[in-house]
Coordinates of C-alpha atoms in Angstrom, one line a residue:
Chain P
D1 CA -2.2 29.8 -14.5
Q2 CA -0.1 29.3 -17.6
V3 CA 3.3 30.5 -18.7
L4 CA 3.5 31.4 -22.4
H5 CA 6.6 31.6 -24.5
I6 CA 6.6 34.2 -27.3
V7 CA 9.2 35.4 -29.7
P8 CA 7.9 38.7 -31.1
E9 CA 8.8 39.2 -34.7
T10 CA 8.1 42.9 -35.3
F11 CA 8.2 46.1 -33.4
Q12 CA 4.3 46.3 -33.6
Q13 CA 4.2 42.9 -31.9
V14 CA 6.5 44.2 -29.2
Q15 CA 4.3 47.2 -28.7
H16 CA 1.2 45.1 -28.4
L17 CA 2.8 42.8 -25.9
Q18 CA 4.0 45.7 -23.8
H19 CA 0.4 47.1 -23.9
L20 CA -1.0 43.7 -22.8
C21 CA 1.4 43.4 -19.9
G22 CA 0.7 46.9 -18.8
T23 CA -3.1 46.8 -19.0
L24 CA -3.7 43.3 -17.7
L25 CA -0.8 43.5 -15.2
L26 CA 0.7 40.2 -16.4
D27 CA 3.6 38.6 -14.6
L28 CA 6.7 38.9 -16.7
W29 CA 9.1 36.1 -16.0
K30 CA 11.5 37.0 -18.8
P31 CA 12.5 39.7 -19.3
L32 CA 11.7 41.4 -16.0
L33 CA 10.5 44.7 -17.4
P34 CA 8.2 45.5 -20.4
E35 CA 10.7 48.0 -21.7
D36 CA 13.2 45.1 -22.1
I37 CA 11.0 43.2 -24.5
W38 CA 12.7 43.0 -27.9
A39 CA 11.8 41.6 -31.3
G40 CA 13.6 38.3 -31.8
E41 CA 14.1 37.7 -28.0
D42 CA 12.4 35.1 -25.8
L43 CA 9.5 36.3 -23.8
H44 CA 8.0 34.3 -20.9
I45 CA 4.8 35.6 -19.3
R46 CA 2.7 34.0 -16.6
V47 CA -1.0 34.6 -17.3
P48 CA -3.5 34.2 -14.4
A49 CA -6.0 31.5 -15.1
P50 CA -9.1 33.7 -15.6
L51 CA -7.2 35.8 -18.2
V52 CA -5.7 32.9 -20.2
Q53 CA -8.4 32.8 -22.9
E54 CA -8.5 36.6 -23.3
V55 CA -4.7 36.8 -23.7
K56 CA -4.6 34.0 -26.2
D57 CA -7.4 35.6 -28.2
S58 CA -5.6 38.8 -28.3
L59 CA -2.4 37.2 -29.5
D60 CA -4.2 35.3 -32.2
Q61 CA -5.9 38.6 -33.3
H62 CA -2.5 40.2 -33.7
M63 CA -1.0 37.1 -35.4
I64 CA 1.5 36.7 -32.6
S65 CA 2.4 33.0 -32.2
Y66 CA 3.0 31.5 -28.8
K67 CA 3.8 28.2 -27.1
V68 CA 2.5 27.1 -23.7
L69 CA 5.6 26.6 -21.7
I70 CA 3.9 25.6 -18.4
P71 CA 0.3 24.5 -18.7
D72 CA -0.4 24.5 -15.0
V73 CA 1.8 26.5 -12.7
Q74 CA 0.1 25.3 -9.5
E75 CA 0.8 21.7 -10.3
L76 CA 4.5 22.4 -10.7
V77 CA 4.5 24.3 -7.4
D78 CA 2.8 21.5 -5.6
Q79 CA 5.3 18.9 -7.0
S80 CA 8.3 20.9 -6.0
M81 CA 7.1 21.5 -2.4
P82 CA 9.3 19.7 0.1
R83 CA 7.1 17.5 2.3
E84 CA 6.2 19.3 5.5
R85 CA 7.5 17.2 8.3
S86 CA 8.5 19.7 10.9
G87 CA 6.0 22.1 12.6
H88 CA 3.2 19.5 12.7
R89 CA 4.6 17.6 15.7
Q90 CA 2.9 17.3 19.0
V91 CA -0.4 19.1 18.5
P92 CA -3.4 17.2 17.3
E93 CA -4.9 20.5 16.1
G94 CA -2.0 20.6 13.7
Y95 CA -1.5 16.8 13.6
V96 CA -1.5 15.5 10.0
Y97 CA -3.5 12.4 9.9
T98 CA -2.7 11.9 6.2
Q99 CA 0.9 11.2 6.8
Y100 CA 2.7 8.4 8.5
H101 CA 4.1 9.2 12.0
P102 CA 7.1 7.7 13.8
M103 CA 6.4 6.2 17.3
E104 CA 7.7 9.2 19.2
E105 CA 5.1 11.4 17.5
I106 CA 2.4 8.8 18.2
Y107 CA 3.3 8.8 21.9
Q108 CA 3.0 12.6 21.9
W109 CA -0.3 12.4 20.0
M110 CA -1.8 10.1 22.6
T111 CA -0.9 12.5 25.4
Q112 CA -2.3 15.4 23.5
I113 CA -5.5 13.7 22.6
Q114 CA -6.2 12.9 26.2
K115 CA -5.4 16.4 27.2
S116 CA -7.7 18.0 24.7
N117 CA -10.5 15.5 25.1
S118 CA -10.3 14.7 28.8
E119 CA -14.0 14.4 29.3
L120 CA -14.0 11.4 27.0
V121 CA -10.5 10.0 26.6
T122 CA -8.2 8.4 29.1
Q123 CA -4.8 6.9 28.4
H124 CA -4.0 3.7 30.2
Y125 CA -0.9 1.5 30.8
L126 CA -1.2 -1.9 29.1
G127 CA 2.3 -3.3 29.5
K128 CA 5.9 -3.2 28.3
T129 CA 7.5 -4.5 25.2
I130 CA 10.6 -6.7 25.0
E131 CA 12.7 -3.6 24.6
N132 CA 11.0 -2.1 27.6
R133 CA 8.9 0.4 25.9
T134 CA 5.6 1.3 27.4
M135 CA 2.4 0.1 25.7
Y136 CA -0.6 2.5 26.1
Y137 CA -4.2 2.2 25.0
L138 CA -6.8 4.9 24.8
Q139 CA -10.2 4.5 26.4
I140 CA -13.0 6.5 24.8
S141 CA -15.9 6.5 27.2
Q142 CA -18.9 8.7 27.7
P143 CA -19.6 9.0 31.4
S144 CA -22.8 7.2 32.3
D145 CA -24.4 5.3 35.1
K146 CA -24.7 2.0 33.2
T147 CA -21.8 -0.4 32.5
K148 CA -21.2 -0.5 28.9
K149 CA -20.0 -3.2 26.6
I150 CA -16.6 -2.8 25.0
I151 CA -15.2 -2.7 21.5
W152 CA -11.5 -3.3 21.4
M153 CA -9.3 -2.4 18.4
D154 CA -5.6 -2.9 18.1
C155 CA -3.4 -1.7 15.3
G156 CA 0.2 -2.4 14.3
I157 CA 0.7 -5.9 15.4
H158 CA 2.9 -6.3 12.3
A159 CA 5.5 -3.6 12.0
R160 CA 5.5 -3.0 8.3
E161 CA 1.8 -2.5 8.0
W162 CA 2.0 1.3 8.5
I163 CA -1.5 2.0 7.3
S164 CA -2.8 0.1 10.3
P165 CA -1.6 2.5 13.1
A166 CA -2.5 5.4 10.7
F167 CA -6.0 4.0 10.8
C168 CA -6.2 3.8 14.5
Q169 CA -5.2 7.4 14.9
W170 CA -7.7 8.4 12.2
F171 CA -10.4 6.5 13.9
V172 CA -9.8 8.2 17.2
K173 CA -9.8 11.6 15.6
E174 CA -13.0 10.9 13.7
I175 CA -14.8 9.8 16.8
L176 CA -13.7 12.7 18.8
Q177 CA -14.4 15.3 16.1
N178 CA -17.9 14.0 15.4
Y179 CA -19.4 12.5 18.5
K180 CA -21.5 15.5 19.2
S181 CA -22.7 16.1 15.6
D182 CA -23.0 12.6 14.2
P183 CA -26.0 10.8 15.6
K184 CA -24.5 7.3 14.7
I185 CA -21.3 8.0 16.6
S186 CA -23.2 9.6 19.5
R187 CA -25.4 6.5 19.8
I188 CA -22.4 4.2 19.7
L189 CA -20.8 6.1 22.6
Q190 CA -24.0 6.1 24.6
N191 CA -24.0 2.4 24.5
L192 CA -20.4 1.3 24.1
D193 CA -16.9 2.1 25.3
L194 CA -14.1 2.1 22.7
Y195 CA -10.6 0.8 23.6
V196 CA -7.9 1.6 21.0
L197 CA -4.3 0.4 21.0
P198 CA -2.7 2.4 18.3
V199 CA 0.5 0.4 18.1
L200 CA 0.8 -3.1 19.5
N201 CA 4.2 -4.0 18.2
I202 CA 6.0 -0.8 19.2
D203 CA 9.6 -2.1 19.0
G204 CA 8.9 -3.6 15.5
Y205 CA 7.3 -0.4 14.3
I206 CA 10.3 1.7 15.3
Y207 CA 12.6 -0.9 13.7
S208 CA 10.7 -0.5 10.4
W209 CA 11.2 3.2 10.5
E210 CA 14.9 3.1 11.4
K211 CA 16.3 0.0 10.0
E212 CA 14.2 -2.2 7.8
R213 CA 11.0 -1.0 6.3
L214 CA 9.6 -4.5 5.7
W215 CA 10.2 -5.9 9.2
R216 CA 7.1 -7.8 10.5
K217 CA 7.8 -9.4 13.9
N218 CA 8.7 -8.0 17.3
R219 CA 12.3 -7.6 18.4
S220 CA 12.8 -10.4 20.9
P221 CA 16.3 -11.9 20.7
H222 CA 16.8 -15.6 20.2
M223 CA 19.8 -17.9 19.9
N224 CA 22.1 -15.6 21.8
G225 CA 21.1 -12.6 19.9
T226 CA 21.8 -14.1 16.5
C227 CA 18.2 -14.1 15.4
Y228 CA 15.4 -11.7 16.3
G229 CA 11.6 -11.6 16.4
T230 CA 8.5 -13.5 17.0
D231 CA 5.4 -13.1 14.9
L232 CA 3.0 -11.8 17.5
N233 CA 0.1 -12.9 15.4
R234 CA 1.2 -16.5 15.8
N235 CA 2.0 -16.2 19.4
F236 CA -1.5 -16.2 21.0
N237 CA -2.9 -19.3 22.8
S238 CA -5.2 -20.4 20.0
S239 CA -4.1 -23.9 18.8
W240 CA -0.6 -22.4 19.2
G241 CA 2.1 -23.8 17.1
S242 CA -0.1 -26.3 15.2
I243 CA -0.3 -25.0 11.7
G244 CA 0.8 -22.2 9.4
V245 CA 3.8 -21.4 11.6
S246 CA 7.5 -22.0 11.8
Y247 CA 9.5 -23.1 14.8
N248 CA 12.6 -21.4 13.3
C249 CA 13.4 -17.9 14.5
S250 CA 14.7 -16.9 11.1
S251 CA 11.2 -17.3 9.7
E252 CA 8.7 -14.4 9.4
I253 CA 6.0 -16.6 10.9
F254 CA 8.0 -17.9 13.9
C255 CA 5.5 -18.5 16.6
G256 CA 7.8 -18.0 19.6
S257 CA 9.1 -20.3 22.2
G258 CA 5.6 -21.0 23.6
P259 CA 2.1 -19.5 23.6
E260 CA 2.2 -15.9 25.0
S261 CA 5.9 -16.1 25.2
E262 CA 6.2 -12.5 24.2
P263 CA 5.5 -9.6 26.6
E264 CA 3.4 -7.8 24.0
T265 CA 1.2 -10.8 23.6
R266 CA 0.8 -11.2 27.3
A267 CA 0.0 -7.5 27.9
V268 CA -2.9 -7.7 25.4
A269 CA -4.1 -11.2 26.5
Q270 CA -4.1 -10.5 30.2
F271 CA -6.1 -7.3 29.7
I272 CA -8.6 -8.9 27.4
K273 CA -9.0 -11.9 29.6
R274 CA -9.8 -9.6 32.6
K275 CA -12.4 -7.7 30.7
K276 CA -13.7 -10.5 28.5
S277 CA -17.3 -10.6 29.9
D278 CA -17.8 -7.0 28.8
I279 CA -16.1 -7.2 25.4
L280 CA -18.6 -7.4 22.6
C281 CA -16.2 -7.1 19.7
Y282 CA -12.5 -7.6 19.1
L283 CA -11.0 -5.9 16.0
T284 CA -7.4 -6.2 14.9
I285 CA -6.2 -4.1 11.9
H286 CA -3.7 -5.3 9.4
S287 CA -2.7 -4.8 5.8
Y288 CA -2.7 -5.6 3.0
G289 CA -5.3 -7.5 0.9
Q290 CA -8.7 -5.8 1.4
Y291 CA -10.3 -8.5 3.5
I292 CA -12.6 -8.8 6.5
L293 CA -11.5 -12.1 8.0
T294 CA -13.5 -14.2 10.4
P295 CA -12.3 -17.0 12.7
Y296 CA -10.6 -19.4 12.2
G297 CA -7.2 -19.7 10.7
S298 CA -6.3 -23.0 12.4
T299 CA -9.3 -25.0 11.2
T300 CA -11.9 -24.9 8.5
K301 CA -14.5 -25.8 11.1
P302 CA -16.8 -22.7 11.3
P303 CA -17.2 -20.9 14.6
S304 CA -20.5 -21.4 16.5
N305 CA -22.0 -18.0 15.5
S306 CA -20.6 -18.1 12.0
E307 CA -23.8 -17.0 10.3
E308 CA -24.1 -13.9 12.4
L309 CA -20.4 -13.2 12.1
M310 CA -20.5 -13.4 8.3
H311 CA -23.7 -11.3 8.2
V312 CA -22.2 -8.4 10.1
A313 CA -19.0 -8.6 8.1
E314 CA -20.8 -8.6 4.8
K315 CA -22.8 -5.5 5.8
A316 CA -19.5 -3.9 6.8
A317 CA -17.9 -4.7 3.4
A318 CA -21.0 -3.4 1.6
A319 CA -20.9 -0.1 3.5
L320 CA -17.2 0.1 2.9
M321 CA -17.7 -0.4 -0.8
G322 CA -20.3 2.3 -0.8
K323 CA -17.7 4.9 -0.1
Y324 CA -15.2 4.6 -2.9
G325 CA -16.1 1.4 -4.6
T326 CA -13.3 -0.5 -2.9
S327 CA -14.0 -4.2 -2.7
Y328 CA -13.2 -6.2 0.4
E329 CA -13.6 -9.9 0.5
V330 CA -15.2 -11.6 3.5
G331 CA -14.5 -15.0 4.9
S332 CA -12.5 -17.1 7.3
T333 CA -8.7 -16.9 7.1
S334 CA -8.5 -20.7 6.6
S335 CA -10.5 -20.4 3.4
I336 CA -9.4 -17.1 2.0
L337 CA -5.7 -16.8 2.9
Y338 CA -4.0 -19.8 4.5
N339 CA -4.0 -21.8 7.6
N340 CA -2.4 -20.3 10.6
S341 CA -2.6 -20.8 14.4
G342 CA -1.9 -18.5 17.3
S343 CA -3.7 -15.5 15.9
S344 CA -5.1 -12.9 18.2
R345 CA -8.4 -12.9 16.5
D346 CA -8.9 -16.6 16.8
W347 CA -7.9 -16.5 20.4
A348 CA -10.3 -13.7 21.2
H349 CA -13.2 -15.7 19.7
M350 CA -12.1 -18.9 21.5
I351 CA -12.2 -17.2 24.9
G352 CA -15.7 -16.2 24.2
I353 CA -15.8 -12.8 22.5
P354 CA -18.6 -13.1 20.0
F355 CA -17.5 -10.7 17.3
S356 CA -13.9 -11.1 16.3
Y357 CA -12.5 -9.8 13.0
T358 CA -9.3 -9.1 11.3
F359 CA -9.3 -6.2 8.8
E360 CA -6.7 -6.3 6.1
L361 CA -6.8 -2.8 4.7
R362 CA -5.7 -1.5 1.2
D363 CA -4.4 -2.4 -1.2
K364 CA -4.4 -5.6 -3.2
G365 CA -0.7 -5.7 -3.8
T366 CA 0.2 -2.9 -6.2
H367 CA 1.8 -1.0 -3.3
G368 CA 1.3 -3.7 -0.6
F369 CA 2.9 -2.7 2.6
V370 CA 4.3 0.6 1.2
L371 CA 1.0 2.3 0.7
P372 CA 1.5 5.9 -0.4
P373 CA 0.2 8.6 2.1
D374 CA -2.3 9.9 -0.4
Q375 CA -4.2 6.7 0.2
I376 CA -4.4 7.1 4.0
Q377 CA -7.5 9.3 3.8
P378 CA -9.6 7.2 1.5
T379 CA -8.6 4.0 3.2
C380 CA -9.5 5.4 6.6
E381 CA -12.7 7.1 5.4
E382 CA -14.1 4.0 3.8
T383 CA -13.1 1.8 6.8
M384 CA -14.9 4.1 9.2
Chain S
A1 CA -13.6 -33.4 -14.3
A2 CA -13.2 -29.9 -13.0
M3 CA -14.5 -29.0 -9.6
E4 CA -15.8 -25.5 -9.0
L5 CA -13.9 -23.4 -6.4
P6 CA -15.1 -20.4 -4.5
P7 CA -13.5 -17.5 -6.2
S8 CA -12.3 -16.0 -2.9
S9 CA -10.7 -19.3 -1.8
Y10 CA -6.9 -19.2 -1.6
P11 CA -6.1 -21.9 -4.1
A12 CA -8.1 -19.8 -6.6
S13 CA -6.5 -16.5 -5.7
R14 CA -3.0 -18.0 -5.8
A15 CA -3.5 -19.3 -9.3
A16 CA -5.1 -16.1 -10.3
S17 CA -2.2 -14.1 -8.9
L18 CA 0.2 -16.2 -11.0
V19 CA -1.8 -15.6 -14.1
A20 CA -1.8 -11.8 -13.5
G21 CA 2.0 -11.9 -13.1
Y22 CA 2.5 -13.9 -16.3
A23 CA 0.1 -11.9 -18.3
C24 CA 1.7 -8.7 -17.1
Y25 CA 5.1 -10.0 -18.2
R26 CA 3.8 -10.9 -21.6
R27 CA 1.9 -7.7 -22.3
G28 CA 3.3 -5.1 -20.0
G29 CA 6.0 -2.5 -20.3
P30 CA 7.1 0.8 -18.7
G31 CA 3.8 2.3 -19.8
R32 CA 1.5 -0.5 -18.9
G33 CA 1.3 -2.8 -15.8
L34 CA -1.5 -5.2 -15.2
A35 CA -2.7 -6.3 -11.8
L36 CA -5.3 -8.7 -10.6
R37 CA -8.6 -7.0 -9.8
A38 CA -10.9 -9.9 -9.1
V39 CA -11.5 -13.6 -9.6
R40 CA -14.9 -14.3 -11.2
R41 CA -14.8 -18.1 -11.5
A42 CA -12.4 -20.8 -10.7
A43 CA -12.3 -24.6 -11.1
I44 CA -9.7 -27.2 -10.4
Q45 CA -9.0 -30.4 -12.2
D46 CA -6.8 -33.2 -10.9
I47 CA -4.9 -34.8 -13.8
D48 CA -3.4 -38.2 -12.8
D49 CA 0.4 -38.3 -12.7
V50 CA 0.6 -34.8 -14.2
G51 CA -0.6 -32.3 -11.7
H52 CA -3.4 -29.8 -10.9
K53 CA -5.0 -27.7 -13.6
Y54 CA -6.9 -24.6 -12.8
H55 CA -9.5 -22.9 -15.0
L56 CA -10.0 -19.3 -14.2
E57 CA -12.0 -16.3 -15.2
L58 CA -10.5 -13.1 -13.9
V59 CA -10.5 -9.3 -14.2
L60 CA -7.2 -7.5 -14.7
E61 CA -6.8 -3.8 -14.2
D62 CA -4.4 -1.3 -15.7
M63 CA -2.1 0.0 -13.0
L64 CA -1.9 3.5 -14.4
D65 CA -5.7 3.8 -14.9
K66 CA -7.6 1.9 -12.3
D67 CA -10.9 2.3 -14.1
S68 CA -9.6 0.5 -17.1
T69 CA -10.1 -3.3 -16.8
V70 CA -10.1 -6.3 -19.1
N71 CA -11.5 -9.8 -18.7
C72 CA -9.1 -12.7 -18.9
T73 CA -9.6 -16.4 -19.1
A74 CA -6.7 -18.7 -18.2
E75 CA -5.5 -22.2 -17.5
V76 CA -2.7 -22.9 -15.1
L77 CA -1.1 -26.3 -14.8
Y78 CA 1.0 -26.9 -11.7
H79 CA 3.2 -29.9 -12.3
L80 CA 3.3 -32.7 -9.8
G81 CA 6.4 -33.4 -7.9
N82 CA 9.2 -31.6 -9.7
K83 CA 9.3 -28.1 -8.2
N84 CA 11.8 -26.9 -10.8
I85 CA 9.4 -26.7 -13.6
A86 CA 7.5 -23.5 -13.9
P87 CA 3.7 -23.9 -14.1
D88 CA 2.2 -23.9 -17.6
V89 CA 0.1 -20.8 -18.2
Q90 CA -2.3 -20.1 -21.0
F91 CA -4.4 -17.0 -21.1
T92 CA -6.5 -14.8 -23.4
I93 CA -7.4 -11.2 -22.8
E94 CA -10.7 -10.0 -24.0
G95 CA -10.6 -6.7 -25.8
E96 CA -7.9 -4.2 -26.4
L97 CA -5.3 -3.0 -24.0
K98 CA -4.5 0.7 -24.1
N99 CA -1.8 1.7 -26.6
T100 CA 1.3 3.0 -24.9
D101 CA 3.5 3.7 -28.0
E102 CA 3.8 7.4 -27.3
A103 CA 4.7 7.0 -23.6
D104 CA 7.1 4.2 -24.5
N105 CA 8.9 6.2 -27.0
V106 CA 9.2 9.2 -24.7
F107 CA 10.7 6.9 -22.0
Y108 CA 13.0 5.2 -24.5
K109 CA 14.4 8.5 -25.8
R110 CA 14.7 9.9 -22.3
I111 CA 16.8 7.0 -21.1
K112 CA 18.8 6.6 -24.3
S113 CA 19.8 10.2 -24.1
L114 CA 21.0 10.1 -20.5
E115 CA 24.7 11.0 -20.2
K116 CA 25.2 9.1 -17.0
E117 CA 23.5 5.7 -16.4
L118 CA 20.3 5.9 -14.3
V119 CA 20.7 4.7 -10.7
A120 CA 18.0 4.7 -8.1
E121 CA 17.1 3.2 -4.8
N122 CA 14.0 2.4 -2.7
I123 CA 11.1 2.7 -5.2
P124 CA 8.7 3.3 -3.6
D125 CA 10.3 5.0 -0.6
S126 CA 9.3 4.1 2.9
H127 CA 6.3 6.3 2.7
G128 CA 5.0 4.8 -0.5
N129 CA 6.0 7.7 -2.8
V130 CA 7.3 7.2 -6.3
S131 CA 8.4 10.3 -8.3
P132 CA 6.8 10.6 -11.7
E133 CA 10.2 10.1 -13.5
M134 CA 10.5 6.8 -11.7
E135 CA 7.0 5.4 -12.5
P136 CA 8.1 3.7 -15.8
I137 CA 11.1 2.2 -14.0
R138 CA 8.8 0.9 -11.3
L139 CA 6.3 -0.5 -13.8
L140 CA 9.1 -2.2 -15.8
A141 CA 10.2 -3.9 -12.5
W142 CA 6.6 -5.0 -11.9
V143 CA 6.4 -6.5 -15.4
A144 CA 9.7 -8.2 -15.1
S145 CA 8.9 -9.6 -11.7
G146 CA 5.9 -11.3 -13.3
Y147 CA 8.4 -13.5 -15.1
V148 CA 10.3 -14.3 -11.8
I149 CA 7.0 -15.0 -10.0
W150 CA 5.8 -17.3 -12.8
Q151 CA 9.0 -19.3 -12.8
N152 CA 9.0 -19.7 -9.0
S153 CA 5.3 -20.2 -8.2
T154 CA 3.7 -23.3 -6.7
E155 CA 0.3 -23.9 -5.3
N156 CA 1.7 -22.9 -1.9
T157 CA 3.0 -19.6 -2.8
N158 CA 1.6 -16.2 -3.6
F159 CA 4.2 -13.6 -4.6
R160 CA 4.0 -9.9 -5.1
L161 CA 6.6 -7.3 -5.8
A162 CA 7.1 -5.3 -2.5
Q163 CA 9.8 -2.8 -3.4
I164 CA 12.7 -2.1 -5.7
K165 CA 15.8 -1.9 -3.5
H166 CA 18.1 -0.8 -6.2
V167 CA 18.2 -0.3 -9.9
K168 CA 21.1 0.5 -12.2
Q169 CA 21.0 1.1 -15.9
V170 CA 23.5 -0.8 -18.0
K171 CA 24.5 1.0 -21.2
R172 CA 24.3 -1.0 -24.3
S173 CA 25.7 -0.4 -27.8
D174 CA 22.6 -1.9 -29.4
E175 CA 19.0 -0.6 -29.4
Y176 CA 17.9 -2.3 -26.2
L177 CA 17.7 -0.7 -22.7
E178 CA 19.1 -2.8 -19.9
F179 CA 18.5 -2.5 -16.2
D180 CA 19.9 -4.4 -13.3
Y181 CA 17.4 -4.6 -10.5
M182 CA 17.5 -5.8 -6.9
I183 CA 13.9 -6.3 -5.9
L184 CA 12.1 -7.5 -2.8
L185 CA 9.4 -10.0 -3.3
H186 CA 6.8 -10.6 -0.7
E187 CA 5.6 -14.1 -0.4
M188 CA 2.1 -14.1 1.3
V189 CA 2.0 -17.6 2.7
S190 CA 5.3 -17.6 4.5
Q191 CA 5.2 -13.8 4.8
E192 CA 8.8 -13.8 3.7
I193 CA 10.6 -10.9 2.0
I194 CA 12.9 -12.4 -0.6
P195 CA 15.6 -10.3 -2.3
W196 CA 15.9 -11.2 -6.0
Q197 CA 18.3 -9.9 -8.6
M198 CA 17.1 -9.6 -12.2
T199 CA 18.6 -8.3 -15.4
V200 CA 15.9 -6.8 -17.6
L201 CA 16.0 -5.9 -21.3
W202 CA 13.4 -3.7 -23.0
H203 CA 12.7 -2.2 -26.3
P204 CA 9.4 -0.5 -27.4
Q205 CA 8.9 -3.0 -30.2
H206 CA 10.4 -6.0 -28.6
G207 CA 8.8 -6.0 -25.1
V208 CA 10.3 -7.0 -21.8
Q209 CA 12.8 -9.8 -21.3
V210 CA 14.4 -11.1 -18.1
T211 CA 17.8 -12.4 -19.3
Q212 CA 19.1 -13.4 -15.9
D213 CA 17.7 -13.7 -12.4
S214 CA 18.8 -15.1 -9.1
R215 CA 17.4 -15.4 -5.7
Q216 CA 19.6 -13.7 -3.1
P217 CA 20.3 -14.6 0.6
K218 CA 18.0 -12.8 3.0
H219 CA 20.3 -10.0 4.0
A220 CA 21.7 -9.3 0.5
S221 CA 19.6 -6.1 0.2
E222 CA 20.9 -4.3 3.3

C-alpha cells in the first residue's frame, strides 16, 4: 500500500480526484471527506497495493502530479508496533521461540512442555544453584523395552550467551513438534534418549537480565562478598586450574576454589558420572564464534578417537552450512581458540564419553553476545 | 622464512581480527563497516630481535550487506617486548568498496541539524535490537573501535566491540561531527569486558578519527 501526496491545481483535477476516491473507494487520510478536497490544498490518499498502478496511470493521464509520501505502509506499521511481551507467557502453544525469555518464563515453559507432552517428556531435578534455585533437566524418551543410549545437551553455562538457552528451548520444541512426522527424528527417538538442560547457570542468567547484560560466571560470593562468580566452564575436573584460567575472583575466567567447587558444576558432574556408561554424546552450547569444538582445551595432544570425532563434527558443519550458508569452523579448542582447563566438554570426554562437543553458535562478532532476536530462528534452524 | 599456519588456528585468527579492525578504521564510516569473514591463508615469520610478522590473506564483509565481500592481503608485525607499541599493519583491499556518499551526507545533515545534541544508551539493547536511526552511530563506533583495538592488540588478545554503553554528541563550531562514546570491548582470550572511553571525529570527506581514548576501570560503565 502507498500513500500519495497531491496538490490539485484546478477544479477539474479536484473533480477527477473525487471521482477516483469514490469509484475505487480509496482511503482518504487528508482531508477526511472527498467534498473537502480543494484546489491548492494538500491531499493524502492511501492506495491499496493492487490499485497503485491504476491510480498512478490515471493521475498521469489527467496531468495530476503526485509524490509518494509513504512507499510501504505495512513496513511503517511493523516498525512502530510495540514488541509483544505480554500475553505470550506460560503457554507453549503461544510461546514465542523467536524471542529471548527470562528465567521465570523458562521455568513455566518446562512445566508446560511436560504437561502437554507427558507421553514423551519428564522434568527432573538436577540440583540447586549457589543462590538456591532449582536446576531441572528435561528427559525426552520414547517408551521402549530396550535401554537406550543418551545424548546430553546443556545450554546457558555462561550467562551472557542468551542464544544458547534459546536454542535448547527451540530444540525441544522441534523434536516434540516433529517426532511423529519426521522420519529422522523418529528414528533418533527410537534409539536414543535426549536429556536437555535449558539453563545451567540460572543465577548468572537472571543476573544478566536484571543487572549486567554481559555477565558470564555464576554468582558465588568470594572474599567476604566483595567479589562474585566462578567461570563454570573452568570449574570441571579436567586438568583443573592448569592453564587458561585465573585464580583471581575478579577475572572472568576464575576457575573457583577447587575442581567442582560450585554447586552447579557438581549437580551436572554427579549426574553425568552416574549415567556415563549410557551416555553416547555430550553437547554443550555456547556463543559466539561459529565453531564446533572438540577436546581438548588443556592440551594439544589429540583425544584417542580424534579422527572419528572430527569426522562427525565436519559432517555436522557441512549440514549446518547447507541450510543458510553459515560457516562453522571445526577443531579442538586448543588449536582454534585458546588453551583452557576445567571445561565441561573436556571433562566429559576424559571420563569416557566418546562424543563430546562444544558448539559456539552465531555470530562471528558483529553482534557477539547481543544477538538480535531475528537471528534466533535461522541460528536454531541451521543448528538443528 | 615464513611458516604456514592453519587458517583456523588462533594465532592466525587473532592477527586477522586485528587487520579487520584496522582496515575498518581506515576505510569505514557511519555508512560502511567491515568485519572479518574468513581467513584464507596465514603464515608467520620470526624476525630476530624485532618480533613476529604475520602474512595473511583474508575475506572481509560489508556489515550492512553480508553478501558483499572483498579480498584483503595484509602483514602484521607484533613488536617484541615493548607492549606499548601498536603492531604495524599494512593491508591492501582488492577491488572497490561500495560508495556511501549519499548515506553519509544524509547522516551528516541529519546530525548537523539536530537542535539538541544526540544522546543514546545501550546500542544494541539487551535483546540485540538497534533502531534504524542508530545504525550509523553504531557503525561509527565499530569503525572507531578498530583504532582502539589496533592500538591495544598483542598476539594474546582478540578484541571485539560488544556494546555501546553510552554515546553523546558534542556540538562543534567547525564542520566536523564529534561523539563521545563509552563502549564495552570483549576480549576473547581473557573473556573480559573492558569499558573504554573514546572521542570520535567524523566528516564525510575526512573519514573517522579517534582523538582521545582511555581504558576505564571495570565498573565505570555501570
